[in-house]
Amino acid sequence: MRSAKRLLTPLSYLRIERQDKWLDELILPLIFLLVTLFVFWLLDWKLVIFGSSGLLAGVGSYLQVVTGFYIASLAAVATFNQKNMDHRMEGESPSLTVEWKGGKREEKLTRRRFLCFLFGYLSFLSIFVYFGGVAANLLAQAILNALPIAAVFWVKWFFVSAYLFVVYNLICTTLLGLYYMTERIHRPKSEFVEVAGDNVPEQDDANSDQGVSTDAQAPKQSEEGW
């Protein structure tokens, strides 16, 4: 049991509470799935799913490329030598409930911890989806032949819907990781500068003469948590 828990640790990403969690992980993939199924319906469901030229093979080719990227990104984040990576995120930080001394407590995640969970989840999911697609390609014909003819359509497209939902979840989470790696972690941490009391009236007078509000000049701490 403990060994299985260790192997499934990357899935802890799904337990992280953060801003826009349901939008990124559920609503957007579901919207993309419904649009895709609508397109399939317009095509009268005439789409190759299995086989060397089918949908699963195409997704598998994509996963062969990105799985290495996910694992390399995980290694880079874990060893990235930047001081602010070990700071908690500003605003509403992502949090994870963890076991602690026989009980449970809520842990506010640092940038490094959050990104390690994110790319660990992507690595795990890409491997799972890739080998799941390979297994489906190998077993699909035998399974469909064993089913009643009336059930073949529904079973086939139920599997395709579940498979595509996971793929779209993978894509949305990848875009979140790219946003964070390209922009968010490089944002400088906001700092407040304390102004000496004797200088405050002069600054206020000077700003008043110029019609500028002192509040507009004061640095503000970012409210975006992640």
PDB file of C-alpha atoms in Angstrom:
ATOM      1  CA  MET A   1       0.000   0.000   0.000  1.00  0.00           C
ATOM      2  CA  ARG A   2       2.753   2.426   0.936  1.00  0.00           C
ATOM      3  CA  SER A   3       4.677   1.507  -2.225  1.00  0.00           C
ATOM      4  CA  ALA A   4       1.612   2.236  -4.389  1.00  0.00           C
ATOM      5  CA  LYS A   5       1.196   5.576  -2.631  1.00  0.00           C
ATOM      6  CA  ARG A   6       4.774   6.524  -3.475  1.00  0.00           C
ATOM      7  CA  LEU A   7       4.295   5.552  -7.129  1.00  0.00           C
ATOM      8  CA  LEU A   8       1.147   7.678  -7.350  1.00  0.00           C
ATOM      9  CA  THR A   9       2.675  10.731  -5.647  1.00  0.00           C
ATOM     10  CA  PRO A  10       2.589  12.862  -8.853  1.00  0.00           C
ATOM     11  CA  LEU A  11      -1.214  12.703  -8.722  1.00  0.00           C
ATOM     12  CA  SER A  12      -1.052  14.829  -5.553  1.00  0.00           C
ATOM     13  CA  TYR A  13      -1.128  17.774  -7.958  1.00  0.00           C
ATOM     14  CA  LEU A  14      -4.866  17.177  -8.327  1.00  0.00           C
ATOM     15  CA  ARG A  15      -5.340  17.820  -4.578  1.00  0.00           C
ATOM     16  CA  ILE A  16      -3.695  21.253  -4.714  1.00  0.00           C
ATOM     17  CA  GLU A  17      -6.103  24.100  -4.001  1.00  0.00           C
ATOM     18  CA  ARG A  18      -5.386  27.164  -6.140  1.00  0.00           C
ATOM     19  CA  GLN A  19      -6.982  29.943  -8.135  1.00  0.00           C
ATOM     20  CA  ASP A  20      -8.918  28.871 -11.261  1.00  0.00           C
ATOM     21  CA  LYS A  21      -8.341  25.188 -10.463  1.00  0.00           C
ATOM     22  CA  TRP A  22     -11.722  24.008 -11.760  1.00  0.00           C
ATOM     23  CA  LEU A  23     -11.482  26.173 -14.872  1.00  0.00           C
ATOM     24  CA  ASP A  24      -8.058  24.835 -15.894  1.00  0.00           C
ATOM     25  CA  GLU A  25      -8.527  21.200 -14.942  1.00  0.00           C
ATOM     26  CA  LEU A  26     -12.193  20.537 -15.641  1.00  0.00           C
ATOM     27  CA  ILE A  27     -14.185  23.223 -17.442  1.00  0.00           C
ATOM     28  CA  LEU A  28     -11.779  24.035 -20.295  1.00  0.00           C
ATOM     29  CA  PRO A  29     -10.994  20.366 -21.113  1.00  0.00           C
ATOM     30  CA  LEU A  30     -14.734  19.642 -21.054  1.00  0.00           C
ATOM     31  CA  ILE A  31     -15.450  22.539 -23.445  1.00  0.00           C
ATOM     32  CA  PHE A  32     -12.724  21.353 -25.840  1.00  0.00           C
ATOM     33  CA  LEU A  33     -14.128  17.814 -25.645  1.00  0.00           C
ATOM     34  CA  LEU A  34     -17.675  18.935 -26.466  1.00  0.00           C
ATOM     35  CA  VAL A  35     -16.441  20.985 -29.433  1.00  0.00           C
ATOM     36  CA  THR A  36     -14.462  17.983 -30.695  1.00  0.00           C
ATOM     37  CA  LEU A  37     -17.450  15.642 -30.360  1.00  0.00           C
ATOM     38  CA  PHE A  38     -19.593  18.174 -32.222  1.00  0.00           C
ATOM     39  CA  VAL A  39     -17.064  18.132 -35.084  1.00  0.00           C
ATOM     40  CA  PHE A  40     -17.124  14.319 -35.059  1.00  0.00           C
ATOM     41  CA  TRP A  41     -20.920  14.463 -35.244  1.00  0.00           C
ATOM     42  CA  LEU A  42     -20.731  16.789 -38.255  1.00  0.00           C
ATOM     43  CA  LEU A  43     -18.417  14.221 -39.868  1.00  0.00           C
ATOM     44  CA  ASP A  44     -21.010  11.515 -39.118  1.00  0.00           C
ATOM     45  CA  TRP A  45     -18.556   9.879 -36.690  1.00  0.00           C
ATOM     46  CA  LYS A  46     -16.431   8.781 -39.643  1.00  0.00           C
ATOM     47  CA  LEU A  47     -13.032   9.130 -38.041  1.00  0.00           C
ATOM     48  CA  VAL A  48     -10.252   6.563 -37.739  1.00  0.00           C
ATOM     49  CA  ILE A  49      -9.550   5.978 -34.038  1.00  0.00           C
ATOM     50  CA  PHE A  50      -7.458   2.822 -33.936  1.00  0.00           C
ATOM     51  CA  GLY A  51      -4.616   1.599 -36.098  1.00  0.00           C
ATOM     52  CA  SER A  52      -1.341   3.092 -37.307  1.00  0.00           C
ATOM     53  CA  SER A  53      -3.066   6.085 -38.926  1.00  0.00           C
ATOM     54  CA  GLY A  54      -5.722   6.637 -36.269  1.00  0.00           C
ATOM     55  CA  LEU A  55      -6.285   9.243 -33.588  1.00  0.00           C
ATOM     56  CA  LEU A  56      -4.520   7.247 -30.867  1.00  0.00           C
ATOM     57  CA  ALA A  57      -1.395   6.847 -32.989  1.00  0.00           C
ATOM     58  CA  GLY A  58      -1.301  10.593 -33.676  1.00  0.00           C
ATOM     59  CA  VAL A  59      -1.618  11.479 -30.005  1.00  0.00           C
ATOM     60  CA  GLY A  60       1.019   8.857 -29.189  1.00  0.00           C
ATOM     61  CA  SER A  61       3.491  10.516 -31.572  1.00  0.00           C
ATOM     62  CA  TYR A  62       2.915  13.834 -29.789  1.00  0.00           C
ATOM     63  CA  LEU A  63       3.400  12.241 -26.361  1.00  0.00           C
ATOM     64  CA  GLN A  64       6.688  10.651 -27.411  1.00  0.00           C
ATOM     65  CA  VAL A  65       8.047  14.186 -27.834  1.00  0.00           C
ATOM     66  CA  VAL A  66       6.540  16.016 -24.872  1.00  0.00           C
ATOM     67  CA  THR A  67       7.151  13.348 -22.218  1.00  0.00           C
ATOM     68  CA  GLY A  68      10.893  14.036 -22.395  1.00  0.00           C
ATOM     69  CA  PHE A  69      10.186  17.761 -22.160  1.00  0.00           C
ATOM     70  CA  TYR A  70       8.084  17.277 -19.016  1.00  0.00           C
ATOM     71  CA  ILE A  71      10.751  15.191 -17.284  1.00  0.00           C
ATOM     72  CA  ALA A  72      13.512  17.647 -18.299  1.00  0.00           C
ATOM     73  CA  SER A  73      11.400  20.552 -16.993  1.00  0.00           C
ATOM     74  CA  LEU A  74      10.874  18.739 -13.691  1.00  0.00           C
ATOM     75  CA  ALA A  75      14.628  18.272 -13.319  1.00  0.00           C
ATOM     76  CA  ALA A  76      15.269  21.917 -14.230  1.00  0.00           C
ATOM     77  CA  VAL A  77      12.740  23.249 -11.721  1.00  0.00           C
ATOM     78  CA  ALA A  78      14.063  20.997  -8.941  1.00  0.00           C
ATOM     79  CA  THR A  79      17.617  22.300  -9.420  1.00  0.00           C
ATOM     80  CA  PHE A  80      16.912  25.857 -10.617  1.00  0.00           C
ATOM     81  CA  ASN A  81      19.258  28.158  -8.686  1.00  0.00           C
ATOM     82  CA  GLN A  82      17.040  31.185  -8.164  1.00  0.00           C
ATOM     83  CA  LYS A  83      16.344  32.442  -4.665  1.00  0.00           C
ATOM     84  CA  ASN A  84      12.706  33.412  -5.178  1.00  0.00           C
ATOM     85  CA  MET A  85      11.855  29.855  -6.275  1.00  0.00           C
ATOM     86  CA  ASP A  86      11.836  28.874  -2.592  1.00  0.00           C
ATOM     87  CA  HIS A  87       9.506  31.708  -1.570  1.00  0.00           C
ATOM     88  CA  ARG A  88       5.792  31.290  -1.159  1.00  0.00           C
ATOM     89  CA  MET A  89       3.720  32.776  -3.927  1.00  0.00           C
ATOM     90  CA  GLU A  90       2.299  36.212  -3.291  1.00  0.00           C
ATOM     91  CA  GLY A  91      -1.402  36.691  -2.714  1.00  0.00           C
ATOM     92  CA  GLU A  92      -3.446  33.502  -2.432  1.00  0.00           C
ATOM     93  CA  SER A  93      -0.775  30.800  -2.516  1.00  0.00           C
ATOM     94  CA  PRO A  94      -1.620  27.283  -3.726  1.00  0.00           C
ATOM     95  CA  SER A  95      -1.993  24.913  -0.796  1.00  0.00           C
ATOM     96  CA  LEU A  96      -1.871  21.168  -0.247  1.00  0.00           C
ATOM     97  CA  THR A  97      -3.148  19.162   2.706  1.00  0.00           C
ATOM     98  CA  VAL A  98      -0.357  16.834   3.832  1.00  0.00           C
ATOM     99  CA  GLU A  99       0.110  14.283   6.600  1.00  0.00           C
ATOM    100  CA  TRP A 100       2.081  15.660   9.531  1.00  0.00           C
ATOM    101  CA  LYS A 101       2.956  13.829  12.757  1.00  0.00           C
ATOM    102  CA  GLY A 102      -0.036  11.531  12.612  1.00  0.00           C
ATOM    103  CA  GLY A 103      -2.411  14.299  11.585  1.00  0.00           C
ATOM    104  CA  LYS A 104      -3.000  16.596   8.660  1.00  0.00           C
ATOM    105  CA  ARG A 105      -2.081  20.193   8.014  1.00  0.00           C
ATOM    106  CA  GLU A 106      -2.347  22.653   5.145  1.00  0.00           C
ATOM    107  CA  GLU A 107       0.956  23.496   3.459  1.00  0.00           C
ATOM    108  CA  LYS A 108       1.349  26.737   1.498  1.00  0.00           C
ATOM    109  CA  LEU A 109       3.446  25.815  -1.529  1.00  0.00           C
ATOM    110  CA  THR A 110       6.534  27.622  -2.731  1.00  0.00           C
ATOM    111  CA  ARG A 111       7.048  28.263  -6.435  1.00  0.00           C
ATOM    112  CA  ARG A 112       9.464  25.324  -6.655  1.00  0.00           C
ATOM    113  CA  ARG A 113       7.123  22.895  -4.879  1.00  0.00           C
ATOM    114  CA  PHE A 114       4.157  23.888  -7.010  1.00  0.00           C
ATOM    115  CA  LEU A 115       6.056  23.547 -10.299  1.00  0.00           C
ATOM    116  CA  CYS A 116       7.556  20.221  -9.233  1.00  0.00           C
ATOM    117  CA  PHE A 117       4.063  18.899  -8.575  1.00  0.00           C
ATOM    118  CA  LEU A 118       2.843  20.325 -11.896  1.00  0.00           C
ATOM    119  CA  PHE A 119       5.575  18.830 -14.089  1.00  0.00           C
ATOM    120  CA  GLY A 120       5.571  15.603 -12.086  1.00  0.00           C
ATOM    121  CA  TYR A 121       1.840  15.302 -12.822  1.00  0.00           C
ATOM    122  CA  LEU A 122       2.399  16.032 -16.521  1.00  0.00           C
ATOM    123  CA  SER A 123       5.177  13.445 -16.721  1.00  0.00           C
ATOM    124  CA  PHE A 124       3.043  10.803 -15.013  1.00  0.00           C
ATOM    125  CA  LEU A 125      -0.055  11.566 -17.086  1.00  0.00           C
ATOM    126  CA  SER A 126       1.791  11.597 -20.426  1.00  0.00           C
ATOM    127  CA  ILE A 127       3.324   8.169 -19.710  1.00  0.00           C
ATOM    128  CA  PHE A 128      -0.056   6.803 -18.608  1.00  0.00           C
ATOM    129  CA  VAL A 129      -1.886   8.166 -21.679  1.00  0.00           C
ATOM    130  CA  TYR A 130       0.817   6.941 -24.064  1.00  0.00           C
ATOM    131  CA  PHE A 131       0.800   3.341 -22.840  1.00  0.00           C
ATOM    132  CA  GLY A 132      -2.988   3.429 -22.451  1.00  0.00           C
ATOM    133  CA  GLY A 133      -3.250   4.359 -26.125  1.00  0.00           C
ATOM    134  CA  VAL A 134      -0.843   1.583 -27.113  1.00  0.00           C
ATOM    135  CA  ALA A 135      -2.868  -0.962 -25.136  1.00  0.00           C
ATOM    136  CA  ALA A 136      -6.137   0.302 -26.650  1.00  0.00           C
ATOM    137  CA  ASN A 137      -4.736  -0.039 -30.164  1.00  0.00           C
ATOM    138  CA  LEU A 138      -3.685  -3.623 -29.474  1.00  0.00           C
ATOM    139  CA  LEU A 139      -6.886  -4.765 -27.749  1.00  0.00           C
ATOM    140  CA  ALA A 140      -9.579  -2.643 -29.437  1.00  0.00           C
ATOM    141  CA  GLN A 141     -10.481  -5.017 -32.236  1.00  0.00           C
ATOM    142  CA  ALA A 142     -10.770  -8.038 -29.964  1.00  0.00           C
ATOM    143  CA  ILE A 143     -12.897  -6.141 -27.428  1.00  0.00           C
ATOM    144  CA  LEU A 144     -15.224  -4.627 -30.039  1.00  0.00           C
ATOM    145  CA  ASN A 145     -15.703  -8.012 -31.715  1.00  0.00           C
ATOM    146  CA  ALA A 146     -16.755  -9.509 -28.365  1.00  0.00           C
ATOM    147  CA  LEU A 147     -19.432  -6.854 -27.772  1.00  0.00           C
ATOM    148  CA  PRO A 148     -23.006  -6.892 -29.054  1.00  0.00           C
ATOM    149  CA  ILE A 149     -23.313  -4.883 -32.255  1.00  0.00           C
ATOM    150  CA  ALA A 150     -25.679  -2.391 -30.603  1.00  0.00           C
ATOM    151  CA  ALA A 151     -23.104  -1.605 -27.892  1.00  0.00           C
ATOM    152  CA  VAL A 152     -20.061  -1.162 -30.136  1.00  0.00           C
ATOM    153  CA  PHE A 153     -20.798   2.469 -31.043  1.00  0.00           C
ATOM    154  CA  TRP A 154     -21.415   3.589 -27.457  1.00  0.00           C
ATOM    155  CA  VAL A 155     -18.464   1.756 -25.931  1.00  0.00           C
ATOM    156  CA  LYS A 156     -16.104   3.040 -28.626  1.00  0.00           C
ATOM    157  CA  TRP A 157     -17.092   6.671 -28.299  1.00  0.00           C
ATOM    158  CA  PHE A 158     -17.271   6.552 -24.515  1.00  0.00           C
ATOM    159  CA  PHE A 159     -13.636   5.453 -24.525  1.00  0.00           C
ATOM    160  CA  VAL A 160     -12.706   8.142 -27.062  1.00  0.00           C
ATOM    161  CA  SER A 161     -14.446  10.831 -24.965  1.00  0.00           C
ATOM    162  CA  ALA A 162     -12.621   9.796 -21.771  1.00  0.00           C
ATOM    163  CA  TYR A 163      -9.315   9.578 -23.627  1.00  0.00           C
ATOM    164  CA  LEU A 164      -9.705  13.017 -25.230  1.00  0.00           C
ATOM    165  CA  PHE A 165     -10.756  14.592 -21.928  1.00  0.00           C
ATOM    166  CA  VAL A 166      -7.502  13.408 -20.330  1.00  0.00           C
ATOM    167  CA  VAL A 167      -5.526  14.643 -23.356  1.00  0.00           C
ATOM    168  CA  TYR A 168      -7.156  18.085 -23.163  1.00  0.00           C
ATOM    169  CA  ASN A 169      -6.463  18.202 -19.430  1.00  0.00           C
ATOM    170  CA  LEU A 170      -2.823  17.449 -20.271  1.00  0.00           C
ATOM    171  CA  ILE A 171      -2.727  20.258 -22.844  1.00  0.00           C
ATOM    172  CA  CYS A 172      -4.341  22.844 -20.536  1.00  0.00           C
ATOM    173  CA  THR A 173      -1.964  21.963 -17.701  1.00  0.00           C
ATOM    174  CA  THR A 174       0.984  22.170 -20.118  1.00  0.00           C
ATOM    175  CA  LEU A 175      -0.058  25.700 -21.121  1.00  0.00           C
ATOM    176  CA  LEU A 176      -0.261  26.643 -17.433  1.00  0.00           C
ATOM    177  CA  GLY A 177       3.260  25.298 -16.899  1.00  0.00           C
ATOM    178  CA  LEU A 178       4.568  27.204 -19.937  1.00  0.00           C
ATOM    179  CA  TYR A 179       2.986  30.432 -18.657  1.00  0.00           C
ATOM    180  CA  TYR A 180       4.644  29.966 -15.314  1.00  0.00           C
ATOM    181  CA  MET A 181       8.067  29.033 -16.725  1.00  0.00           C
ATOM    182  CA  THR A 182       8.146  31.854 -19.292  1.00  0.00           C
ATOM    183  CA  GLU A 183       6.679  34.722 -17.308  1.00  0.00           C
ATOM    184  CA  ARG A 184       5.393  34.250 -13.780  1.00  0.00           C
ATOM    185  CA  ILE A 185       8.486  32.962 -11.954  1.00  0.00           C
ATOM    186  CA  HIS A 186      10.618  35.778 -13.371  1.00  0.00           C
ATOM    187  CA  ARG A 187       8.440  38.527 -11.934  1.00  0.00           C
ATOM    188  CA  PRO A 188      10.362  40.429  -9.235  1.00  0.00           C
ATOM    189  CA  LYS A 189       8.934  40.218  -5.744  1.00  0.00           C
ATOM    190  CA  SER A 190       7.165  43.426  -4.719  1.00  0.00           C
ATOM    191  CA  GLU A 191       8.838  45.252  -1.854  1.00  0.00           C
ATOM    192  CA  PHE A 192       7.657  48.130   0.299  1.00  0.00           C
ATOM    193  CA  VAL A 193      10.095  50.952   0.926  1.00  0.00           C
ATOM    194  CA  GLU A 194       9.613  52.819   4.174  1.00  0.00           C
ATOM    195  CA  VAL A 195       9.952  56.593   3.705  1.00  0.00           C
ATOM    196  CA  ALA A 196      11.496  58.634   6.530  1.00  0.00           C
ATOM    197  CA  GLY A 197       8.889  60.672   8.383  1.00  0.00           C
ATOM    198  CA  ASP A 198      10.730  63.982   7.908  1.00  0.00           C
ATOM    199  CA  ASN A 199      10.635  63.613   4.147  1.00  0.00           C
ATOM    200  CA  VAL A 200       6.956  62.758   3.851  1.00  0.00           C
ATOM    201  CA  PRO A 201       5.547  66.342   3.968  1.00  0.00           C
ATOM    202  CA  GLU A 202       8.018  67.531   1.307  1.00  0.00           C
ATOM    203  CA  GLN A 203       7.128  64.627  -0.934  1.00  0.00           C
ATOM    204  CA  ASP A 204       3.416  65.249  -0.426  1.00  0.00           C
ATOM    205  CA  ASP A 205       3.837  68.964  -1.202  1.00  0.00           C
ATOM    206  CA  ALA A 206       5.870  68.236  -4.282  1.00  0.00           C
ATOM    207  CA  ASN A 207       3.390  65.730  -5.528  1.00  0.00           C
ATOM    208  CA  SER A 208       0.501  68.079  -4.757  1.00  0.00           C
ATOM    209  CA  ASP A 209       2.106  70.826  -6.827  1.00  0.00           C
ATOM    210  CA  GLN A 210       2.466  68.424  -9.741  1.00  0.00           C
ATOM    211  CA  GLY A 211      -1.051  67.026  -9.326  1.00  0.00           C
ATOM    212  CA  VAL A 212       0.243  63.507  -8.690  1.00  0.00           C
ATOM    213  CA  SER A 213      -1.165  61.250  -5.994  1.00  0.00           C
ATOM    214  CA  THR A 214       1.338  59.742  -3.585  1.00  0.00           C
ATOM    215  CA  ASP A 215      -0.718  56.551  -3.553  1.00  0.00           C
ATOM    216  CA  ALA A 216      -0.126  56.113  -7.266  1.00  0.00           C
ATOM    217  CA  GLN A 217       3.644  56.180  -6.719  1.00  0.00           C
ATOM    218  CA  ALA A 218       3.741  53.662  -3.869  1.00  0.00           C
ATOM    219  CA  PRO A 219       4.732  50.164  -4.913  1.00  0.00           C
ATOM    220  CA  LYS A 220       1.954  47.682  -4.523  1.00  0.00           C
ATOM    221  CA  GLN A 221       2.221  44.033  -3.701  1.00  0.00           C
ATOM    222  CA  SER A 222       0.904  41.771  -6.417  1.00  0.00           C
ATOM    223  CA  GLU A 223      -2.515  40.316  -5.650  1.00  0.00           C
ATOM    224  CA  GLU A 224      -2.085  37.487  -8.152  1.00  0.00           C
ATOM    225  CA  GLY A 225      -1.305  34.408  -6.147  1.00  0.00           C
ATOM    226  CA  TRP A 226       0.061  32.114  -8.788  1.00  0.00           C
TER     227      TRP A 226
END
